[in-house]
mmCIF file of C-alpha atoms in Angstrom:
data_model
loop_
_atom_site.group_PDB
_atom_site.id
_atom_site.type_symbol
_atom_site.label_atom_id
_atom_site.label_comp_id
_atom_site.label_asym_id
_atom_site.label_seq_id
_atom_site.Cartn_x
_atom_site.Cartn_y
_atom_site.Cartn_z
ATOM 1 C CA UNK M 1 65.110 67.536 58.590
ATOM 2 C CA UNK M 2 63.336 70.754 57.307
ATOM 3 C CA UNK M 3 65.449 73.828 58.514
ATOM 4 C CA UNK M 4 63.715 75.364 61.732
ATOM 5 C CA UNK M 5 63.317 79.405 61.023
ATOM 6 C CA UNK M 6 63.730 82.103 63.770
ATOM 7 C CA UNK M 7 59.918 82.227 64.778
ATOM 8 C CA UNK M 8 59.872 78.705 65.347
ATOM 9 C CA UNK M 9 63.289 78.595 66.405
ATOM 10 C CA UNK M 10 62.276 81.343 69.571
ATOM 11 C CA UNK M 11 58.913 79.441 69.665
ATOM 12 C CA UNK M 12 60.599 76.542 71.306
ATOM 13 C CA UNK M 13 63.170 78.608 73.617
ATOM 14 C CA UNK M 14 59.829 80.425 75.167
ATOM 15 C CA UNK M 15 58.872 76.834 76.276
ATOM 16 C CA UNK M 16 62.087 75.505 77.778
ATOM 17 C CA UNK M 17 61.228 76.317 80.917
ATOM 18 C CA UNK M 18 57.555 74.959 80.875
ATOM 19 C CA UNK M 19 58.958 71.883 79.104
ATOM 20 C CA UNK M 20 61.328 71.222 81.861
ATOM 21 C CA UNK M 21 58.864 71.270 84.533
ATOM 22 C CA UNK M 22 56.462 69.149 82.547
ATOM 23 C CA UNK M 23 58.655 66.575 82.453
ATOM 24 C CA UNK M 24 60.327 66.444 85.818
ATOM 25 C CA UNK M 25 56.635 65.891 86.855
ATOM 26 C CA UNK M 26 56.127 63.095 84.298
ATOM 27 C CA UNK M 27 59.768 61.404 85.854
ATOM 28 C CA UNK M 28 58.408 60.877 88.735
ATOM 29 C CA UNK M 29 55.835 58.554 88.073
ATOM 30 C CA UNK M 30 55.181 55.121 86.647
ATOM 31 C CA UNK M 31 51.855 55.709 85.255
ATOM 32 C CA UNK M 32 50.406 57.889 83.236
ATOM 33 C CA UNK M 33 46.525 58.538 82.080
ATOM 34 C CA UNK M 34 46.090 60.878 79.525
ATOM 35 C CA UNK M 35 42.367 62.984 79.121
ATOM 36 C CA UNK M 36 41.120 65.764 77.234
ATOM 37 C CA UNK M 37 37.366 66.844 76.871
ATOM 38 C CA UNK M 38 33.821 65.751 76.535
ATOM 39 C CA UNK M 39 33.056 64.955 73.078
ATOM 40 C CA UNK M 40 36.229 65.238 71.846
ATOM 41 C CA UNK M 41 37.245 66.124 68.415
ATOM 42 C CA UNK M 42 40.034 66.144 66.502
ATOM 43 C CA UNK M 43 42.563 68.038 68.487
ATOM 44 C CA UNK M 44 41.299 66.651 71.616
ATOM 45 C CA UNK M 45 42.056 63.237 70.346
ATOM 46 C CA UNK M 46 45.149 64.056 68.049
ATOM 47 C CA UNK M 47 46.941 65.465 71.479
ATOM 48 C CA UNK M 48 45.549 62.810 73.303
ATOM 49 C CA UNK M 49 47.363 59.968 71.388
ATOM 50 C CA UNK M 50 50.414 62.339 70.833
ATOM 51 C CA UNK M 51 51.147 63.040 74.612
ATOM 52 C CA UNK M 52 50.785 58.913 75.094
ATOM 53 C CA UNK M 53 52.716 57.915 71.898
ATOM 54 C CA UNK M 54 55.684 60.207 72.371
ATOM 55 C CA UNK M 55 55.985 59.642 76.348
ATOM 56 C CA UNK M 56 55.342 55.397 74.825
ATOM 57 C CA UNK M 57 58.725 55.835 72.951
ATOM 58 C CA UNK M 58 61.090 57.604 75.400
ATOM 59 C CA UNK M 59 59.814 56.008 78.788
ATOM 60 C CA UNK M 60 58.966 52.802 77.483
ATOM 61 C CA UNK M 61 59.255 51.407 81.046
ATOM 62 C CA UNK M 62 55.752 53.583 82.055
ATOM 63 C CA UNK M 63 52.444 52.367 81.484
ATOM 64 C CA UNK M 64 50.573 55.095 79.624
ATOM 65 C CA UNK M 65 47.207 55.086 78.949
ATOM 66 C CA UNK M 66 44.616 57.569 77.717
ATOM 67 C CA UNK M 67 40.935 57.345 78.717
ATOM 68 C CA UNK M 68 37.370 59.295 78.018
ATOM 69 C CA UNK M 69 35.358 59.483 75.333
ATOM 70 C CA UNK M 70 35.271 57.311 72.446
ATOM 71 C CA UNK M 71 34.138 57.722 68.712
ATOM 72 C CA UNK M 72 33.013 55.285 66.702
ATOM 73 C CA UNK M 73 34.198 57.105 63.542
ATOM 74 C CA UNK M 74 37.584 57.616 65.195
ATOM 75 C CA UNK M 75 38.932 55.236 67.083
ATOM 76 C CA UNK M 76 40.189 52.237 65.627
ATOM 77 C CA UNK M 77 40.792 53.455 62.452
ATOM 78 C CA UNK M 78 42.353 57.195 62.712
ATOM 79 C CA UNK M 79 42.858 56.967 66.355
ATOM 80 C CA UNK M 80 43.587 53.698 69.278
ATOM 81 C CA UNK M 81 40.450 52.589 71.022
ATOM 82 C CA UNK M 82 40.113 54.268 74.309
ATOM 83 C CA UNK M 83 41.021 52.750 77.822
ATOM 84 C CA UNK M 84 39.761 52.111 81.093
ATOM 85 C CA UNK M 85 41.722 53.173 84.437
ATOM 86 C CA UNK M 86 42.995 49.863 86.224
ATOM 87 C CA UNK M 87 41.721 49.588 89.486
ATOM 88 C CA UNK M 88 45.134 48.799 90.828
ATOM 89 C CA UNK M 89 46.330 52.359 89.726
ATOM 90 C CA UNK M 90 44.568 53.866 92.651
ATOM 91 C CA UNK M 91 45.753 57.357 93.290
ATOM 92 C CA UNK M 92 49.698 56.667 92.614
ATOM 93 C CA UNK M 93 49.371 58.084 88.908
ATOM 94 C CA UNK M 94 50.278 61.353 86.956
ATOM 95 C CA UNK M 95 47.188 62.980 85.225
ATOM 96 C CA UNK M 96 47.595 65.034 81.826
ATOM 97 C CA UNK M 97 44.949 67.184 80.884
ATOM 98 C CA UNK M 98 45.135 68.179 77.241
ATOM 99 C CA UNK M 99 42.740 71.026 75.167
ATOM 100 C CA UNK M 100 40.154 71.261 78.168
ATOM 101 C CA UNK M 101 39.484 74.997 79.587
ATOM 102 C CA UNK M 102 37.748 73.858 82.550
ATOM 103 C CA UNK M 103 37.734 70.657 85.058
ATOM 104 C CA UNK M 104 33.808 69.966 84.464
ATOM 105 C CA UNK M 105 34.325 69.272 80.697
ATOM 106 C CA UNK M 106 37.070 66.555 81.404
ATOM 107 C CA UNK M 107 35.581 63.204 79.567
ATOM 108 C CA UNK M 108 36.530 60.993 82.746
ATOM 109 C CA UNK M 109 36.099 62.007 85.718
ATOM 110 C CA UNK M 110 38.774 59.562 87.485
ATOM 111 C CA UNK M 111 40.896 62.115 86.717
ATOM 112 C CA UNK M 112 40.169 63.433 90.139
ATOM 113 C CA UNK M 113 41.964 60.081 91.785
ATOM 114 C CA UNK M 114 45.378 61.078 90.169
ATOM 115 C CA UNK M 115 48.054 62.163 92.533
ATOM 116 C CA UNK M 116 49.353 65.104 90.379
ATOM 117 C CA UNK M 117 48.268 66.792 87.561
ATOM 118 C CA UNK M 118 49.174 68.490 84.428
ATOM 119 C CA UNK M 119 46.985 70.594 82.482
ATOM 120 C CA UNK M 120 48.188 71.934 78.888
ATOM 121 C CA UNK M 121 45.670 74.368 76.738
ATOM 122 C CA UNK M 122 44.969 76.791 74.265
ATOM 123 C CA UNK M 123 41.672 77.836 75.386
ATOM 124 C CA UNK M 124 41.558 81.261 78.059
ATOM 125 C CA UNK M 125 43.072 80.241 80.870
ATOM 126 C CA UNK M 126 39.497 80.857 83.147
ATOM 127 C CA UNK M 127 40.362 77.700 85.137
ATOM 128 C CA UNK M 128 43.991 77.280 86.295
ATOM 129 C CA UNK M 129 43.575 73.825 87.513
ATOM 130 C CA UNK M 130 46.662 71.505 88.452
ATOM 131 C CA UNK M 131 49.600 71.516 89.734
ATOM 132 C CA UNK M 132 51.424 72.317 86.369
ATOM 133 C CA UNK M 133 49.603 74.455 84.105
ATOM 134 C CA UNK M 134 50.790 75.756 80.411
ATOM 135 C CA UNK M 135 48.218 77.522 78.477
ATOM 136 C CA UNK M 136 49.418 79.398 75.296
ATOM 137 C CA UNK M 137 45.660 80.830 73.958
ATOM 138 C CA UNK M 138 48.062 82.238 71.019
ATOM 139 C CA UNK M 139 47.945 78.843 69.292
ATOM 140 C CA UNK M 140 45.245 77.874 67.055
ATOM 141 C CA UNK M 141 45.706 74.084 68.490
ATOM 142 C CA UNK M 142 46.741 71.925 71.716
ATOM 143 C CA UNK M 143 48.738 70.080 68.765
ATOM 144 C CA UNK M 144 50.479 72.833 68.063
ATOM 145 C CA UNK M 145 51.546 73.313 71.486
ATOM 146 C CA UNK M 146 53.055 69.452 71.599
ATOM 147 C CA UNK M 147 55.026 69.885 68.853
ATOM 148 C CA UNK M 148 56.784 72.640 69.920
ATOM 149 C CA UNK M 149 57.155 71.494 73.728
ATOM 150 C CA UNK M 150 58.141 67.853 71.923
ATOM 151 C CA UNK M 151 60.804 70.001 70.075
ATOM 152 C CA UNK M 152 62.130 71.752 73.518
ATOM 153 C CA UNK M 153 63.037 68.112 74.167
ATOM 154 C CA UNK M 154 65.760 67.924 71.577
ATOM 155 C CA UNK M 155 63.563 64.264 71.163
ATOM 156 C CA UNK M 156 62.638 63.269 67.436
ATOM 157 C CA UNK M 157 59.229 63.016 66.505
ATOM 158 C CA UNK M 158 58.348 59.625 65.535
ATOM 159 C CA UNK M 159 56.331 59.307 62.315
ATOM 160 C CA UNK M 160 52.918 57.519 64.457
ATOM 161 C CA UNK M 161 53.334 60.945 67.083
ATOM 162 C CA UNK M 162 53.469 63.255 63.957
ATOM 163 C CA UNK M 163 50.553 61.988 62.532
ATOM 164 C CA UNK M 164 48.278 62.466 65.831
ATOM 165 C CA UNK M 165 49.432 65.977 65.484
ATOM 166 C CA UNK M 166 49.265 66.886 62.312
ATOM 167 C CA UNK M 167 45.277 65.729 62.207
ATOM 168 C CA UNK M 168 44.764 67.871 65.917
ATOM 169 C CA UNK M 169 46.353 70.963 63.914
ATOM 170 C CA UNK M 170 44.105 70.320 60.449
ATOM 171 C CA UNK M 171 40.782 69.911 62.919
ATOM 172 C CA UNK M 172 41.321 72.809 64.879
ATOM 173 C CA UNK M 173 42.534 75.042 61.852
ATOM 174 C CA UNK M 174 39.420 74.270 59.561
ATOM 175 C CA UNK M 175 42.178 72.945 57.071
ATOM 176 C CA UNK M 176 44.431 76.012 57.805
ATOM 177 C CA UNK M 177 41.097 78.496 57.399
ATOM 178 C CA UNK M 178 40.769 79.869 60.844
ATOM 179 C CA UNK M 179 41.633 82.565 61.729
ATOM 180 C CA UNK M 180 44.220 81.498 64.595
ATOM 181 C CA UNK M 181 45.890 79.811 62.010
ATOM 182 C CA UNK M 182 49.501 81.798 61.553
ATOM 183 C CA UNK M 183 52.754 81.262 60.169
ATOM 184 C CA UNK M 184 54.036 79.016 62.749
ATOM 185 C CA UNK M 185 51.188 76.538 62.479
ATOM 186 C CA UNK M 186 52.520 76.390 59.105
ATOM 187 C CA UNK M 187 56.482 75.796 60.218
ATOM 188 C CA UNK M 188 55.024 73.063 62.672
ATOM 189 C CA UNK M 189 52.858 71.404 60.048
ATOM 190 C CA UNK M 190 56.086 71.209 57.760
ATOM 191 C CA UNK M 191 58.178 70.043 60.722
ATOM 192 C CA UNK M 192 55.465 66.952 60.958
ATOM 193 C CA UNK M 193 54.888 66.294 57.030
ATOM 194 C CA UNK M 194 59.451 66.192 57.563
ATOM 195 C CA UNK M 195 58.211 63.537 60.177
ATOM 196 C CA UNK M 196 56.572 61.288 57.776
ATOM 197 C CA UNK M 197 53.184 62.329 57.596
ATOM 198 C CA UNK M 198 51.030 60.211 55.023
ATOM 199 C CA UNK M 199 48.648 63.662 54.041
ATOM 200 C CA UNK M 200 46.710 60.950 51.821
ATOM 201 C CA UNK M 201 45.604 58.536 54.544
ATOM 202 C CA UNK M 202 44.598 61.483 57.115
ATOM 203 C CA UNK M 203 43.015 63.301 55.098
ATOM 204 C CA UNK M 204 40.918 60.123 53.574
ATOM 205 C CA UNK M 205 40.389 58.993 57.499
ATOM 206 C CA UNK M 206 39.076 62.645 58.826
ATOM 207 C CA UNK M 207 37.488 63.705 55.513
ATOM 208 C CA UNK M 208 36.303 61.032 53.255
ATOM 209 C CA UNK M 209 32.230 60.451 53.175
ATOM 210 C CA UNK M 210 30.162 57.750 53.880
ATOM 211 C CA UNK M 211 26.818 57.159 52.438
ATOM 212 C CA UNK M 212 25.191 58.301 55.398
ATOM 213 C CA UNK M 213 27.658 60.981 55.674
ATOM 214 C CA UNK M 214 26.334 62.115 52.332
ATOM 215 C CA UNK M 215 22.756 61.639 53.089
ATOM 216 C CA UNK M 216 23.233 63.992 56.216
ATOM 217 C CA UNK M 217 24.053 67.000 53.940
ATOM 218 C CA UNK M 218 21.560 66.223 51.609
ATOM 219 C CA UNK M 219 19.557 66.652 54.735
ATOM 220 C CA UNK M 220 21.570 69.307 56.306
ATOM 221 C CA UNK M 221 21.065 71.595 52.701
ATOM 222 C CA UNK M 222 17.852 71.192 52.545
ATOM 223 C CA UNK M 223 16.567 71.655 55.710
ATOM 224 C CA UNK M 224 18.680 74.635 57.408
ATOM 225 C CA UNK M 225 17.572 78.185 58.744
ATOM 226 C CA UNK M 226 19.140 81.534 58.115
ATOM 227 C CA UNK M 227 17.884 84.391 59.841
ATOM 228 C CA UNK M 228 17.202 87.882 58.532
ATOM 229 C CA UNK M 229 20.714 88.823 60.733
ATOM 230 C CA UNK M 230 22.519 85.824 59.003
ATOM 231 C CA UNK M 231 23.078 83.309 61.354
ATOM 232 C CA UNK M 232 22.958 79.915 59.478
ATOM 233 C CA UNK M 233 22.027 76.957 61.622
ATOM 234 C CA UNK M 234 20.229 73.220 61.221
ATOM 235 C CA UNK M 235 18.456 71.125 63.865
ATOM 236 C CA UNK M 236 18.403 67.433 64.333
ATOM 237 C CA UNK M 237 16.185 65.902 67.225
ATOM 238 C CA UNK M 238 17.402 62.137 68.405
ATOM 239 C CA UNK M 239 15.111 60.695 66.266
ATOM 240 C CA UNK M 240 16.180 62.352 63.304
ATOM 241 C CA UNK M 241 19.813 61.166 64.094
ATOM 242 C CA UNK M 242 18.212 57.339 64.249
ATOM 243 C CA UNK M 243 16.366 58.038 60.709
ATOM 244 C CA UNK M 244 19.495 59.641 59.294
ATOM 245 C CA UNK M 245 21.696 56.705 60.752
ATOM 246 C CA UNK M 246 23.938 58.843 61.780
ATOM 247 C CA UNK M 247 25.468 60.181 65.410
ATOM 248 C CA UNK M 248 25.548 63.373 67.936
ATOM 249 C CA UNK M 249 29.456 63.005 67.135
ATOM 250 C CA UNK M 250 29.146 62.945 63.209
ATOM 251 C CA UNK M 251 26.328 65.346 62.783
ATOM 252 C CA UNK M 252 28.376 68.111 64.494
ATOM 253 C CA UNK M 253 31.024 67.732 62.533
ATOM 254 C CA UNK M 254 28.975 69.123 59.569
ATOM 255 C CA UNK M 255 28.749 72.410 61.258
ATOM 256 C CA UNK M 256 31.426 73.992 58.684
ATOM 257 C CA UNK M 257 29.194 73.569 55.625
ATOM 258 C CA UNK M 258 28.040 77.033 55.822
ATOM 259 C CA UNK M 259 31.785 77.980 55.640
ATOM 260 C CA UNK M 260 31.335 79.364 52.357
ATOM 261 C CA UNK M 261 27.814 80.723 52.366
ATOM 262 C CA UNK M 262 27.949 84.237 51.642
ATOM 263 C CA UNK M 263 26.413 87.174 54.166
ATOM 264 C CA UNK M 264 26.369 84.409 56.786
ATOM 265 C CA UNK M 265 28.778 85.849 59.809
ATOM 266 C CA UNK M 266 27.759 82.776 62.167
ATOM 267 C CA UNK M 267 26.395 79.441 61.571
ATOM 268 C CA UNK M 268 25.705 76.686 64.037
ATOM 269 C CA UNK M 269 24.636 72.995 64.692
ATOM 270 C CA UNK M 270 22.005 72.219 66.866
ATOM 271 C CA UNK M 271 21.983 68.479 67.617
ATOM 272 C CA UNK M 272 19.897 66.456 70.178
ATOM 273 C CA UNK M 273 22.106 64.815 73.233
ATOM 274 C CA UNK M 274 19.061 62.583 74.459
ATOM 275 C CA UNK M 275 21.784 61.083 76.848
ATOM 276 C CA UNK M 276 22.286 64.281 78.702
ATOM 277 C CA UNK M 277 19.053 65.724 77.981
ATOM 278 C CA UNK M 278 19.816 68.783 76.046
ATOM 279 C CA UNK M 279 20.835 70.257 73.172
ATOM 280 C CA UNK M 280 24.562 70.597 71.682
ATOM 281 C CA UNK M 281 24.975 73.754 69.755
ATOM 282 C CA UNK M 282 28.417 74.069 67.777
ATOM 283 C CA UNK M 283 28.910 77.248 67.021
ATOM 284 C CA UNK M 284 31.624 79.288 64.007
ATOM 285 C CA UNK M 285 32.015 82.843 63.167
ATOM 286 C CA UNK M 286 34.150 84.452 60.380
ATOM 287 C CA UNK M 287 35.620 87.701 62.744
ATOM 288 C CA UNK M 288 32.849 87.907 65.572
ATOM 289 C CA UNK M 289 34.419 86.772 69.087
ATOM 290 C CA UNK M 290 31.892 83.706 70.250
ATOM 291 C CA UNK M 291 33.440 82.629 73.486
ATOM 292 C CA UNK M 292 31.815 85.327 76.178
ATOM 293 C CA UNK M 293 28.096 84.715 73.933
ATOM 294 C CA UNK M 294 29.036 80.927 74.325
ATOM 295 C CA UNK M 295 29.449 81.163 78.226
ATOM 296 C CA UNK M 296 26.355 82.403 78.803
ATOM 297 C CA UNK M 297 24.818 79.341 77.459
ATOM 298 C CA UNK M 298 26.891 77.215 79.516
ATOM 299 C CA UNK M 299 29.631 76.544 76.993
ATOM 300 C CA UNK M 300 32.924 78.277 76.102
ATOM 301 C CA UNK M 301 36.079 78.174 73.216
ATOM 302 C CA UNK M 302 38.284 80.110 70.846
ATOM 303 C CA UNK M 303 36.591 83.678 69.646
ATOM 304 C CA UNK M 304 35.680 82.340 65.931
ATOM 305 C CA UNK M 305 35.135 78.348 67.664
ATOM 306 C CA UNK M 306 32.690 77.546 70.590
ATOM 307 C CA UNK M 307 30.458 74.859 71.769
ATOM 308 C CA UNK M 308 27.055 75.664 74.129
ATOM 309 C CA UNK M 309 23.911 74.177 75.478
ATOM 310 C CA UNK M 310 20.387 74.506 75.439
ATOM 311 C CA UNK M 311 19.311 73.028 79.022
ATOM 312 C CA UNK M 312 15.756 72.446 80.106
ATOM 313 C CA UNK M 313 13.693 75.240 80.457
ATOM 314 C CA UNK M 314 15.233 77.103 78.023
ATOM 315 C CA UNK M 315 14.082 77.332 74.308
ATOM 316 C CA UNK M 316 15.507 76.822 70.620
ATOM 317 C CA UNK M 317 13.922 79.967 69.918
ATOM 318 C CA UNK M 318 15.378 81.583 72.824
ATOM 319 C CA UNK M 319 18.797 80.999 71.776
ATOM 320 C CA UNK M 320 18.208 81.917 67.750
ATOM 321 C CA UNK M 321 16.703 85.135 68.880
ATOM 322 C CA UNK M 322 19.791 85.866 71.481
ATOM 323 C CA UNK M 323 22.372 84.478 68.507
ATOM 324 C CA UNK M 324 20.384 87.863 65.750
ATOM 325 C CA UNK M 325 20.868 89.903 68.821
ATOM 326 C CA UNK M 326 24.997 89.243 69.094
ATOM 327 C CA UNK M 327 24.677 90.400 65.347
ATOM 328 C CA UNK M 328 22.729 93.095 66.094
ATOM 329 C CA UNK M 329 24.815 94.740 68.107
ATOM 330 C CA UNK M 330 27.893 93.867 65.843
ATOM 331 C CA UNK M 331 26.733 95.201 63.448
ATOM 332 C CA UNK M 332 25.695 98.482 65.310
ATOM 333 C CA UNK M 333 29.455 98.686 66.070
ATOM 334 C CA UNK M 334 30.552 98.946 62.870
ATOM 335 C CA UNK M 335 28.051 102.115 62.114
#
């Protein structure tokens, strides 16, 4: 096993203690349901399936199951199919919230039928929900988090848990780009690739193109904005999703191909949620902090990482001409 350094090494002694009480909780009970956010993404699912695999393989006598969401792109290849809460369960079960700020962005809400609950983040801790709560907002990943708290365990990390949290870390980090990204996600990544991490198959799973993958850029390329402040953004109604063949899910995920554009400080996705009647807005920024601008527009997330909405009543142009006057006034800050 790859040596463990000092940061790393005090990394997991700061999270004895929450470690300890994390699992006397999960001791106590027979079943488990995992949950993380609406429209989850990778490190919502990768610490998801972590949590369940790990607690699968040391209390192999609990039923552990993890429930929400599902993608189509996701699960069953990279990722389990999703579950449904058995209606024996009733309220005699241990909840485990994972990368979720707040309780109304939980993906199932029978979450609320759980008899305890545990909620571990990296977002701002606005919502303390639960009856255990660890939040460390200094990680660029809920993975992150695991691995370490798996480590306080003096427990191996099988190779299947590993690779759940090796592809939450790469999602969250933009590849190791953003800029929450420090050295110890790089001590934990090597700790997992130790772990027997096949980089070739997750990276193929999360990264590799379809056809209609490739058509969507072509799209995406051709048919973006960039305002005069540089924000960078494209829009897709519902029906241009059903033209495109493609989904709410998959079409965000191409938010980072502005990434690289140059004099572009923010850049967004603006995709049509028909089912909840609004519009999904993903939203990245190089150094400006997104997550108080995000609020507003009933969202939230990391500083250079948030998600919002554009509700009824309100307008696309609205929000592009509120998104030039956050760079407005950064850049009158700077002067």
């Amino acid at each position: 096993m790859l040596k463990v350094c000092n940061i790393l090494k005090n990394k997991v002694k700061s999270y004895e203690k929450p470690t300890q009480e994390i699992f006397k909780l999960v001791e106590q009970f027979d079943k488990i349901a995992v949950y993380a956010h609406r429209s989850p993404d990778f490190d919502a699912f990768g610490s998801m399936f972590a949590v369940a695999s790990f607690l699968k393989t040391y209390y192999p006598e609990k039923k552990v199951i993890a429930l929400g969401e599902s993608n189509p792109n996701l699960n069953g290849s990279l990722y389990p199919e999703m579950e449904m809460l058995p209606e024996e369960w009733d309220n005699n079960f241990l909840a485990i919230v994972v990368d979720t700020g707040n309780t109304a962005r939980i993906s199932d809400k029978s979450y609320v039928k759980s008899a305890k609950l545990i909620k571990i983040d990296h977002h701002p801790n606005v919502e303390p929900y639960g009856d255990v709560v660890f939040v460390d907002d200094t990680t660029v990943a809920v993975s992150e988090i695991l691995t370490v708290l798996f480590l306080a365990t003096k427990r191996k990390i099988t190779q299947e848990t590993a690779t759940y949290l090796y592809t939450g870390i790469v999602g969250d980090s933009g590849r190791f780009r953003y800029r929450a990204t420090t050295s110890l996600t790089f001590q934990v990544a090597a700790l997992l690739l130790e772990a027997g991490v096949d980089l070739d198959s997750v990276y193929n799973k999360i990264y590799a193109l379809s056809h209609n993958e490739l058509r969507l850029r072509a799209y995406i390329l051709n048919n973006h904005f960039i305002t005069k402040e540089g924000f960078a953004y494209y829009v897709l109604s519902d029906a241009k999703l059903q033209e495109l063949g493609t989904t709410v899910e998959v079409a965000k995920e191409q938010v980072n191909i502005f990434s690289d554009f140059k004099n572009v400080p923010v850049w967004a996705s603006i995709i049509e949620n028909k089912d909840r009647n609004e519009w999904r807005v993903s939203m990245r920024s190089r150094k400006i902090s997104l997550s108080k601008f995000a609020a507003k527009w009933h969202g939230g997330g990391h500083a250079q990482a948030s998600g919002a909405s554009i509700l009824p009543g309100e307008t696309l142009e609205q929000f592009v001409a509120d998104v030039d006057k956050l760079l407005k006034k950064h850049q009158g800050s700077k002067k």
